[in-house]
XYZ file of C-alpha atoms in Angstrom:
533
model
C 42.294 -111.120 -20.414
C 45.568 -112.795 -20.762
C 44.541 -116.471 -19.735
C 47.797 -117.038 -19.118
C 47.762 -120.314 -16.798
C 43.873 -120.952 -17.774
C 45.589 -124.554 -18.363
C 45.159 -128.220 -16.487
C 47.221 -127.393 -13.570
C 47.801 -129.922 -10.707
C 46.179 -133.219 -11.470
C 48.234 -135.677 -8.928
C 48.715 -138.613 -7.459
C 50.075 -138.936 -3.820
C 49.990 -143.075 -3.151
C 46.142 -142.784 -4.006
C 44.498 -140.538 -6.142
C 44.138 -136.889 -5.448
C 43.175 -134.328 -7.588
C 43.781 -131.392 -5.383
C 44.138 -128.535 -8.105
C 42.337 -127.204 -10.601
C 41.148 -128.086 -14.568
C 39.531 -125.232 -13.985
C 36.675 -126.333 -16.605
C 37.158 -130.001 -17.100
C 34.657 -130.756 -14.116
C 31.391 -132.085 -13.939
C 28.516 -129.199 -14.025
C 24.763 -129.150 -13.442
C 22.439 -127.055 -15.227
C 19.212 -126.602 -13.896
C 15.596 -126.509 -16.381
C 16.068 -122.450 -17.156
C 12.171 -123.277 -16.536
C 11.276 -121.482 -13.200
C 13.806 -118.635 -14.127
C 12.818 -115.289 -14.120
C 11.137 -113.751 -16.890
C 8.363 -111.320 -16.802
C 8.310 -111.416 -12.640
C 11.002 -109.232 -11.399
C 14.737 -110.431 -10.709
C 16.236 -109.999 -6.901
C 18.742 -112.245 -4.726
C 15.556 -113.169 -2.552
C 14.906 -114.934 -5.513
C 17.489 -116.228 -6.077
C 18.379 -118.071 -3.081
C 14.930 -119.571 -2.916
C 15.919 -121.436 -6.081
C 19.504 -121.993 -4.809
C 17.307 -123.721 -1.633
C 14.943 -125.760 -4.480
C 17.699 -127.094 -6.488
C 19.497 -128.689 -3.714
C 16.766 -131.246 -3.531
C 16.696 -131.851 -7.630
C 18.880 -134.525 -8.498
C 21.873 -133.348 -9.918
C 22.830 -133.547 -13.563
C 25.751 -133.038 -15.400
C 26.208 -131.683 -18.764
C 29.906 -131.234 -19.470
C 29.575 -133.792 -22.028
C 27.231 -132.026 -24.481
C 30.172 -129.650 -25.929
C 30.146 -130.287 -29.728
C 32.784 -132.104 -30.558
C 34.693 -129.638 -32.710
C 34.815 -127.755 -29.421
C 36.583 -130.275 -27.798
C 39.061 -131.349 -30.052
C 40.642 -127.951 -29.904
C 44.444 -126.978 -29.470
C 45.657 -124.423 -27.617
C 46.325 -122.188 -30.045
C 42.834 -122.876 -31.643
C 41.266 -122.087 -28.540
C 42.952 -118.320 -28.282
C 41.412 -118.121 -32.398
C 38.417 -117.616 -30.875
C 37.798 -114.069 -30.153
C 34.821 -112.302 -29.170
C 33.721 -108.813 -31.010
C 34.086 -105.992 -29.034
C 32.006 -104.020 -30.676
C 28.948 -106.489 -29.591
C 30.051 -106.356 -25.825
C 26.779 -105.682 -23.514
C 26.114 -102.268 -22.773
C 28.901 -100.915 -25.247
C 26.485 -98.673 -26.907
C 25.451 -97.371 -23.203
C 27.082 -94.183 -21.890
C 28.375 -96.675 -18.920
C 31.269 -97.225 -16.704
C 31.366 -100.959 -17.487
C 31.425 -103.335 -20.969
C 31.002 -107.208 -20.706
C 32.466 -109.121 -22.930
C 32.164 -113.414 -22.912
C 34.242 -116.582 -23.220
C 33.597 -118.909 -26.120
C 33.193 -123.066 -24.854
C 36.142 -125.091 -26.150
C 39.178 -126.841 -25.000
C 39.083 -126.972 -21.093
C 35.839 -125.218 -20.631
C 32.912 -127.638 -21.534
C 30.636 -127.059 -19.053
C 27.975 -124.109 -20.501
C 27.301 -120.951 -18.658
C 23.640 -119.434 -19.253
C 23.961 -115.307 -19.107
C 21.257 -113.200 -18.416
C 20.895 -109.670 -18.413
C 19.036 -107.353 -15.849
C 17.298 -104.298 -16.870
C 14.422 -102.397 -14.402
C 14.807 -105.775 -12.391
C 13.602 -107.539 -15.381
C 16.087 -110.641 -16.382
C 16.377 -112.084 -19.856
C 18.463 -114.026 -21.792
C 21.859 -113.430 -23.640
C 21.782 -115.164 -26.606
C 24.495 -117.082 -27.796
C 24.929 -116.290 -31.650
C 28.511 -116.835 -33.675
C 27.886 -113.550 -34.765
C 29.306 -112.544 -31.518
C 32.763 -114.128 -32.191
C 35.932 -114.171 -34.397
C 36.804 -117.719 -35.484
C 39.669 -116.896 -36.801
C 42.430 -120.050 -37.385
C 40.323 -122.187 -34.714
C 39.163 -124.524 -37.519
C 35.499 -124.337 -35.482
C 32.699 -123.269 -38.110
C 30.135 -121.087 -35.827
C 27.359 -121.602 -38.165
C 27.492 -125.265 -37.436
C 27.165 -124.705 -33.165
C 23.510 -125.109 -31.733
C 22.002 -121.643 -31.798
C 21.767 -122.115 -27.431
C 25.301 -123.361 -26.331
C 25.881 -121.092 -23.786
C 29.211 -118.993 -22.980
C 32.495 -120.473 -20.748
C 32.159 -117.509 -19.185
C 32.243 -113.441 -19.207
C 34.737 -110.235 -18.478
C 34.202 -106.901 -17.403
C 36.020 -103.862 -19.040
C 36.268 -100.780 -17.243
C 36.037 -96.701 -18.273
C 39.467 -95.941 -17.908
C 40.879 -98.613 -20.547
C 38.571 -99.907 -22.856
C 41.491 -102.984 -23.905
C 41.671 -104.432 -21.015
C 39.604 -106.052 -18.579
C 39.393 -105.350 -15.078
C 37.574 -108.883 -13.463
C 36.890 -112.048 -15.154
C 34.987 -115.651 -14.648
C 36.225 -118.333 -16.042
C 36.217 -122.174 -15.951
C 33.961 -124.060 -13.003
C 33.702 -121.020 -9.990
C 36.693 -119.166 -10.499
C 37.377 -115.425 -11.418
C 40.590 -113.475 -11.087
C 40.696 -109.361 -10.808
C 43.338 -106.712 -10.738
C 44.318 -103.218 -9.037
C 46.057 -100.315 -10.253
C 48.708 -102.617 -11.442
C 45.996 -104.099 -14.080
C 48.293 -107.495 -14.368
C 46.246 -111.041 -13.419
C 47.501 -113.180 -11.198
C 46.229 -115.481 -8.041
C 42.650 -116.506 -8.763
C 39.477 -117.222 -6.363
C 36.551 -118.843 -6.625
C 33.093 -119.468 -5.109
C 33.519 -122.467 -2.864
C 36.323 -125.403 -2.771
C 34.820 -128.944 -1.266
C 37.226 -131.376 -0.088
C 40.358 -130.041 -1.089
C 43.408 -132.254 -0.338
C 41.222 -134.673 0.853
C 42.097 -138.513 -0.132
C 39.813 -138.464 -3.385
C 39.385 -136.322 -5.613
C 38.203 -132.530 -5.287
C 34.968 -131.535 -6.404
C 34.828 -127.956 -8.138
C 31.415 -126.569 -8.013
C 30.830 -124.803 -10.905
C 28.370 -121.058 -11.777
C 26.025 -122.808 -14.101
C 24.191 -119.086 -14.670
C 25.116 -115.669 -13.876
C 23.048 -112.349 -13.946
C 23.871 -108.986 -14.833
C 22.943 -105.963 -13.832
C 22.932 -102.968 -16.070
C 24.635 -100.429 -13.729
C 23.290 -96.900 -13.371
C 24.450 -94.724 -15.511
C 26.691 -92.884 -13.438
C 27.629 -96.034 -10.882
C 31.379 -97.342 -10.524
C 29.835 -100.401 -9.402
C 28.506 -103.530 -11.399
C 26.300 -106.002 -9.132
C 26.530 -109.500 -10.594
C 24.769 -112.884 -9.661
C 25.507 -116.679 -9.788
C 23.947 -120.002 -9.495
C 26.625 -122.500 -7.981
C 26.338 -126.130 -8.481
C 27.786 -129.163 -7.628
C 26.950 -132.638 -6.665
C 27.189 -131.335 -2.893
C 25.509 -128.446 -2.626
C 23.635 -125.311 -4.344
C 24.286 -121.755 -3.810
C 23.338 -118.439 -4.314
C 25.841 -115.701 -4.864
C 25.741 -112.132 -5.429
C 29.438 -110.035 -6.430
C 29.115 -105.882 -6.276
C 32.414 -105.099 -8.244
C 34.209 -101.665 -7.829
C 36.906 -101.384 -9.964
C 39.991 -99.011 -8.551
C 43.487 -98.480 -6.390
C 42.430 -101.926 -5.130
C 39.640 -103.952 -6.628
C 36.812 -104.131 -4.440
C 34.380 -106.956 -4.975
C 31.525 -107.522 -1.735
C 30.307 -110.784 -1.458
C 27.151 -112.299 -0.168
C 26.953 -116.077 -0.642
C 24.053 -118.631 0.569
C 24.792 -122.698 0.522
C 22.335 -124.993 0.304
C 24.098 -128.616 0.705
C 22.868 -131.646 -0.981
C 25.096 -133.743 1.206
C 27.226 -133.774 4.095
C 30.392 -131.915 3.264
C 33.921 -133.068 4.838
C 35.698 -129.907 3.999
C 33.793 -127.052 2.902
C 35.972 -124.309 1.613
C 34.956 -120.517 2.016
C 36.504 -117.517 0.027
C 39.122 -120.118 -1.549
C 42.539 -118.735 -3.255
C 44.498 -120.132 -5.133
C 47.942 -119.015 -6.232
C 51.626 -120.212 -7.588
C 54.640 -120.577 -5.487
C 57.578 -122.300 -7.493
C 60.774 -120.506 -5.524
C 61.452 -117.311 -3.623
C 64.321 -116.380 -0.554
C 63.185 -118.802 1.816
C 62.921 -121.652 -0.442
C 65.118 -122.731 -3.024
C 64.128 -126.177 -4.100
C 62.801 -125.792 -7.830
C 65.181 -122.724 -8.187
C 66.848 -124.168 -11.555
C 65.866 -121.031 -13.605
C 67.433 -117.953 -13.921
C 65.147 -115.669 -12.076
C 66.092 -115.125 -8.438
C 61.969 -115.682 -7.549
C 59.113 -116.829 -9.511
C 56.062 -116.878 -7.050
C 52.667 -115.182 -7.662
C 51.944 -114.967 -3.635
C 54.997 -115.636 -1.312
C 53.088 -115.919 1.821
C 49.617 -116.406 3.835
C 48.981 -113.305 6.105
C 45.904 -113.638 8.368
C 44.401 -111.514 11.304
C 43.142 -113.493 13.888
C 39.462 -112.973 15.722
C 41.862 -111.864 19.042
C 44.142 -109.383 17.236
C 47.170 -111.483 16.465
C 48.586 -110.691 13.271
C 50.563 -114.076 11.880
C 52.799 -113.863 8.531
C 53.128 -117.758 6.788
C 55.843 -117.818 4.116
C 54.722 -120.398 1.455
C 56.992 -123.038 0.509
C 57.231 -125.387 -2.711
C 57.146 -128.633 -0.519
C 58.551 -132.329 -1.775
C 55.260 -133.641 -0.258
C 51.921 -131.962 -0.486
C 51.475 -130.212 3.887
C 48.331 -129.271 4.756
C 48.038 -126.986 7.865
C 44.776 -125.742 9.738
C 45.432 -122.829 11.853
C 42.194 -122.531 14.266
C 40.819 -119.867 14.566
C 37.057 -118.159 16.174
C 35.555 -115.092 13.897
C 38.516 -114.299 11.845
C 39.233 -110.686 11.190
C 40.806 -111.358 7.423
C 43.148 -113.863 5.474
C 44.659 -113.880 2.184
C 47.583 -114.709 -0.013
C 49.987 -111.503 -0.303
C 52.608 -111.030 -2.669
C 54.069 -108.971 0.068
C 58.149 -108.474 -2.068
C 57.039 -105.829 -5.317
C 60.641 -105.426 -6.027
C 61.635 -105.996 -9.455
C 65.333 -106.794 -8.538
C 64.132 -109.547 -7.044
C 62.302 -111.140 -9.835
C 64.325 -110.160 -13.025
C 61.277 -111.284 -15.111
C 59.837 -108.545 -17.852
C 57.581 -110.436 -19.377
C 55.170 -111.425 -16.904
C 55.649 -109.003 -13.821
C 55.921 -111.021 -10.847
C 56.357 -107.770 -8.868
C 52.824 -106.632 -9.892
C 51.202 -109.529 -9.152
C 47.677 -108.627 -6.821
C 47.267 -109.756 -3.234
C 44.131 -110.865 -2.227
C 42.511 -110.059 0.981
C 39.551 -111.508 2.443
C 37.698 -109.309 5.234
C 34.251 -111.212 6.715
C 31.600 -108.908 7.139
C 29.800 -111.421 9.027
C 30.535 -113.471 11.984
C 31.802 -116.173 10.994
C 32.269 -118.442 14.048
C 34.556 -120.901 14.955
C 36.745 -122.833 12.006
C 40.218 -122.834 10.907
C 41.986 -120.871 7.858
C 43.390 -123.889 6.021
C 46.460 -123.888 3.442
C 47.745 -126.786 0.461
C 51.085 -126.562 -0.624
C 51.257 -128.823 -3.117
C 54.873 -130.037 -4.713
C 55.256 -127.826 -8.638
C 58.211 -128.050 -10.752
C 57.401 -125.101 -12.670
C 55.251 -121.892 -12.896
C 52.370 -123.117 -15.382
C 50.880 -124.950 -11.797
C 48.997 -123.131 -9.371
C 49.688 -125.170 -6.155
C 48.495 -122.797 -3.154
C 45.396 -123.066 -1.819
C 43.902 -121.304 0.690
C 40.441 -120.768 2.662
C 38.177 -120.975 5.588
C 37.025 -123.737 6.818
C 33.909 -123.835 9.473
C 33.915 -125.940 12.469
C 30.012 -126.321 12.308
C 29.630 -129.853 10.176
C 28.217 -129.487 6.906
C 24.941 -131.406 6.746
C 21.843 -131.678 4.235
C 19.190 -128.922 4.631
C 21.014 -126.459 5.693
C 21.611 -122.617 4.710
C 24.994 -121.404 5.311
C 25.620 -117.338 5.010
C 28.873 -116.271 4.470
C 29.373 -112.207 3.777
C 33.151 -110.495 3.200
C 34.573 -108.409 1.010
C 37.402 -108.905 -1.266
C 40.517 -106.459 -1.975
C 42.790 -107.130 -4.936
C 45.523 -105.101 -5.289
C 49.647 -104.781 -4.599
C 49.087 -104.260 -0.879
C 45.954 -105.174 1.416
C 43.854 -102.317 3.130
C 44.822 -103.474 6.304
C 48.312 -103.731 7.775
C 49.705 -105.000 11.481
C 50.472 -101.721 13.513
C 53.425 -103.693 14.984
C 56.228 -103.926 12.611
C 55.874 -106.987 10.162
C 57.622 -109.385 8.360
C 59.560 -108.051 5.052
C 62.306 -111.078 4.478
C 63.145 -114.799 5.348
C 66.064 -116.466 4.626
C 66.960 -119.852 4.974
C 70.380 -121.752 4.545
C 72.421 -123.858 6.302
C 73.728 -123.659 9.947
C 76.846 -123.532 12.140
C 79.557 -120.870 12.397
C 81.892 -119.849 9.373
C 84.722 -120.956 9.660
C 84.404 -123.788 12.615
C 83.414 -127.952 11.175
C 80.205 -128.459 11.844
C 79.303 -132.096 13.707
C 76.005 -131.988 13.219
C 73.543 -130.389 11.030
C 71.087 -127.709 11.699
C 68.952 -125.291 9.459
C 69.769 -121.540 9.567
C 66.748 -119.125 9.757
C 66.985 -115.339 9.532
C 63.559 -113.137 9.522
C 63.907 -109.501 8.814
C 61.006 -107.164 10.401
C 60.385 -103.525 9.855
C 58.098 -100.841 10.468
C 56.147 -100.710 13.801
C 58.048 -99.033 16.486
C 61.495 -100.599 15.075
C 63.025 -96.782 13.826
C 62.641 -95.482 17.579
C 64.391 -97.864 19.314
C 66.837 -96.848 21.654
C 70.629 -97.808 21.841
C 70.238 -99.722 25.000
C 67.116 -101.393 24.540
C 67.109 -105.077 24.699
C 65.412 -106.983 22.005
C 65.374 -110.675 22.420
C 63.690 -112.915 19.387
C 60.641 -115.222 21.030
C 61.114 -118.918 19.253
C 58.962 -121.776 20.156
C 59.124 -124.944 17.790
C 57.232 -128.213 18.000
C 60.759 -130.443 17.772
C 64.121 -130.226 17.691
C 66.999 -127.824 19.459
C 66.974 -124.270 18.557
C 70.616 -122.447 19.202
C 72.837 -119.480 18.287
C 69.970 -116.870 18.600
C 70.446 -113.156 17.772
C 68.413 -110.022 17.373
C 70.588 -107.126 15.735
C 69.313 -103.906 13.733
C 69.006 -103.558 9.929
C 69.966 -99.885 9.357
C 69.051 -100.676 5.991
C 65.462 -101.438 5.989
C 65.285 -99.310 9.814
C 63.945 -103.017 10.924
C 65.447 -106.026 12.866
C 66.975 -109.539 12.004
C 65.791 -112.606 14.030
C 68.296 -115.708 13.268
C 68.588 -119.077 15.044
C 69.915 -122.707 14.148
C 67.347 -125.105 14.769
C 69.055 -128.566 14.911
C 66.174 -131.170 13.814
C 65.837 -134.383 15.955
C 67.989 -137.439 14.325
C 66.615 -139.772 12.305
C 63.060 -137.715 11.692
C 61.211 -136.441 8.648
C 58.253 -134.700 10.567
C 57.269 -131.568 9.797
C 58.446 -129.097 12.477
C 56.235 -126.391 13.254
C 58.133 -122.739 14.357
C 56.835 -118.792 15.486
C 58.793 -115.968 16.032
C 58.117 -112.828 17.173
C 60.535 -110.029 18.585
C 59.975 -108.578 21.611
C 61.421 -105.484 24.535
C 60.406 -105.469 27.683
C 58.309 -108.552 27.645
C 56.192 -106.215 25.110
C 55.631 -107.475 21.337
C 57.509 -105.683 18.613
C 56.099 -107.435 15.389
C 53.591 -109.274 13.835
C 54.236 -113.395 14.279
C 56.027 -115.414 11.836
C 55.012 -118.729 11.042
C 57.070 -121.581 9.088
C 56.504 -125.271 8.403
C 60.118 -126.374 8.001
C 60.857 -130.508 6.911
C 63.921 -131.868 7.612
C 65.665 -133.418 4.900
C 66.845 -137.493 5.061
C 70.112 -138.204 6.791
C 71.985 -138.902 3.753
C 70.599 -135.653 2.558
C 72.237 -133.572 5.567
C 75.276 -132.604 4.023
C 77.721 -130.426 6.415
C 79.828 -129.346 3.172
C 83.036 -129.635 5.943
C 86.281 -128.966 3.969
């Protein structure tokens, strides 16, 4: 795994202090007694979630502090030194679709991870030894660690390439996975609690995870964590099929501790720096650097809704309501290379990640962060469900969906969709401008677009929550067999508020496309430069 961004990434403060983002290892962790786990008595999820249930009324305990302090006085560089054998992976001497390989502690990731392996239902213990691992340059000698220190975490290799790995947990409850494309990018995790809340997040961490030896001539590896926090317990339980997309099913049971203001379900979290729609932080050379460039989601009545992100000068936070969502995820919809220009990292192959319950889920909102970056090293998108129901003490919250990572999601809007947004300044060429106004221009294609008569009318639907929208067109793109929506929206004087917009094209009072959303903030007045000859 390249843990290319595996670094501290948004640690912020916005008037008080709010740690919205990641340090993906750097948080507090409990670790239960491993007395009471499984040893001779068989191992199943029922199990499992009855000692998810028993936890959440232990007091909670934290042992990110116990890492040996040679492990935590490592560099960078040190940190990569220490490699793990591949010839010792679990199962590599197996006849078997699947190889696991695991993280050594150091650096970021101090909280241990205990790994068990299940055989015949029987669950026992993978043994941390530094005969397992290269120390290479790191400056760390193994023999000197405590014979039970645990793992950061663990990898999956896959039959049809041996080198590299397929899925991978890492650091608190995160794990990232790749398609065809095999190249990393957005991540996920188990459960986000208060995120861009006025105090700092708290990242629930998998203090053990169990797997299962898969059968010998399975595609699928079934794999089970303990999640805990100072919140809440939970039980989880990941069936992984590697492929054209990456299919990982999830079944997840949360036992809080306390009441939860923002609970966080199937949380993403990705990297936006610049792209066509927003060109704040676009110093560098490449035309876009973005690992997702927008939120799609699929409402519980049908709607299909396409959210460019946006590298904002102030974190936004946006709830869009919702009552038993259909899916949501972070798309990196543009896989043009053109449009990136970068051959080192492969922007264009980047995964989207699509979330599909496969339980109802009720009523809540999909919620997204956009949190101000000035580079590419910071993931600041995040993005999950968040249920209506309040989050109290003694409860047991089941959540069910399945995850697809790959280039494009399984599921697309039959009407045409969104493909392009531009965004510049307003006015006509060639005439002075006396005021200022934004220009917006959303290209849509597929759908019913191509068949489109001559003569039939198209007419762009715009609704905003301020300011004066003008000079509105819909015209055909021959070149993408799509249409262009473009308007001026003038933004009312004097006012910094977010303004809220949707468009969707229409003929015959009937909708053509899916419905784009933007969050668009006027700049200051001083800022609103007509650039008037």
């Amino acid at each position: 795994m390249q843990i290319d961004r595996v670094l501290p990434r948004v640690c912020r403060s916005w008037g008080t202090a709010l740690c919205v983002l990641l340090l993906w290892a750097n948080q507090s962790a409990a670790q239960p007694n491993n007395q009471g786990l499984p040893a001779d008595e068989p191992f199943s999820y029922a199990w499992l979630k009855g000692f998810a249930r028993n936890q959440a009324h232990q007091d909670y305990v934290d042992h990110s502090n116990e890492l040996p302090k040679s492990l935590q006085q490592l560099t960078w560089d040190d940190y990569q030194g220490l490699q793990f054998k591949g010839e010792e992976a679990l199962w590599y001497k197996d006849d078997l679709a699947f190889r696991a390989e695991f993280f050594h502690l150091g650096l970021f990731f101090k909280s241990p991870v205990h790994v068990y392996h299940i055989e015949d239902s029987k669950a026992a213990l993978v043994e941390y030894s530094q005969d397992l691992f290269n120390y290479g340059k790191s400056g760390v000698n193994g023999k000197k660690l405590p014979a039970d220190l645990g793992f950061a975490g663990f990898r999956f290799k896959f039959q049809t390439d041996w080198t590299r790995d397929v899925i991978a947990f890492l650091g608190a409850s995160y794990f990232r996975a790749v398609g065809k494309e095999m190249q990393y990018g957005l991540s996920a995790r188990g459960l986000a609690i208060d995120t861009a809340m006025p105090r700092p997040e708290e990242f629930p961490i998998f203090t053990h995870l169990w797997l299962e030896k898969p059968a010998a001539d399975s595609e699928t590896a079934t794999v089970y964590a303990l999640l805990d926090s100072p919140s809440v317990t939970g039980a989880y339980r990941f069936n992984i099929t590697p492929g054209h997309r990456l299919v990982v099913k999830v079944d997840s049971a949360l036992y809080p501790r306390k009441a939860i203001e923002r609970l966080g379900i199937a949380p993403l979290t990705s990297m936006y720096q610049h792209g066509e729609n927003d060109r704040r932080m676009a110093y560098d050379w490449r035309p876009e650097i973005h690992d997702s460039d927008g939120l799609a989601m699929h409402t519980g009545s049908g709607e299909w809704i396409w959210r460019p992100l946006s590298n904002p000068r102030h974190l936004q936070f946006n709830a869009y309501t919702d009552n038993n969502p259909k899916g949501f995820g972070l798309i990196q919809r543009d896989r043009d290379f053109d449009h990136y220009q970068d051959d080192g990292v492969f922007y264009e192959k980047r995964p989207s990640l699509w979330i599909e319950p496969t339980s109802n889920w009720g009523e809540g909102s999909v919620q997204l962060v956009e949190i101000p970056t000035v580079d590419e090293t910071f993931d600041n998108i995040v993005a999950f469900w968040n249920p209506a129901q309040p989050v109290e003490p003694g409860q047991e919250l089941l959540y069910s969906y399945t995850m697809y990572w790959g280039g494009i999601p399984p599921v697309q809007p039959k009407k045409a969709k969104v493909v392009d947004t531009f965004t510049g300044l307003g006015g006509v060429i060639g005439q002075k401008r006396e005021y200022y106004s934004k220009r917006f221009a959303i290209d849509f294609a597929g759908g019913n677009l191509a068949m489109l008569g001559a003569d039939t009318k198209v007419k762009p639907v715009i609704t905003t929550s301020a300011g004066k929208v003008e000079i509105t067109s819909a015209r055909p793109q021959h070149a993408i067999q799509g249409y262009r929506a473009m308007f001026d929206l003038v933004p009312p004087k004097d006012s910094l508020q977010p303004i809220n917009i949707r468009v969707h094209l229409e003929a015959n009072g009937y909708p053509l496309t899916e419905t784009w959303m933007y969050q668009w903030t006027p700049p200051p007045e001083e800022q609103r430069e007509l650039y008037n000859q």
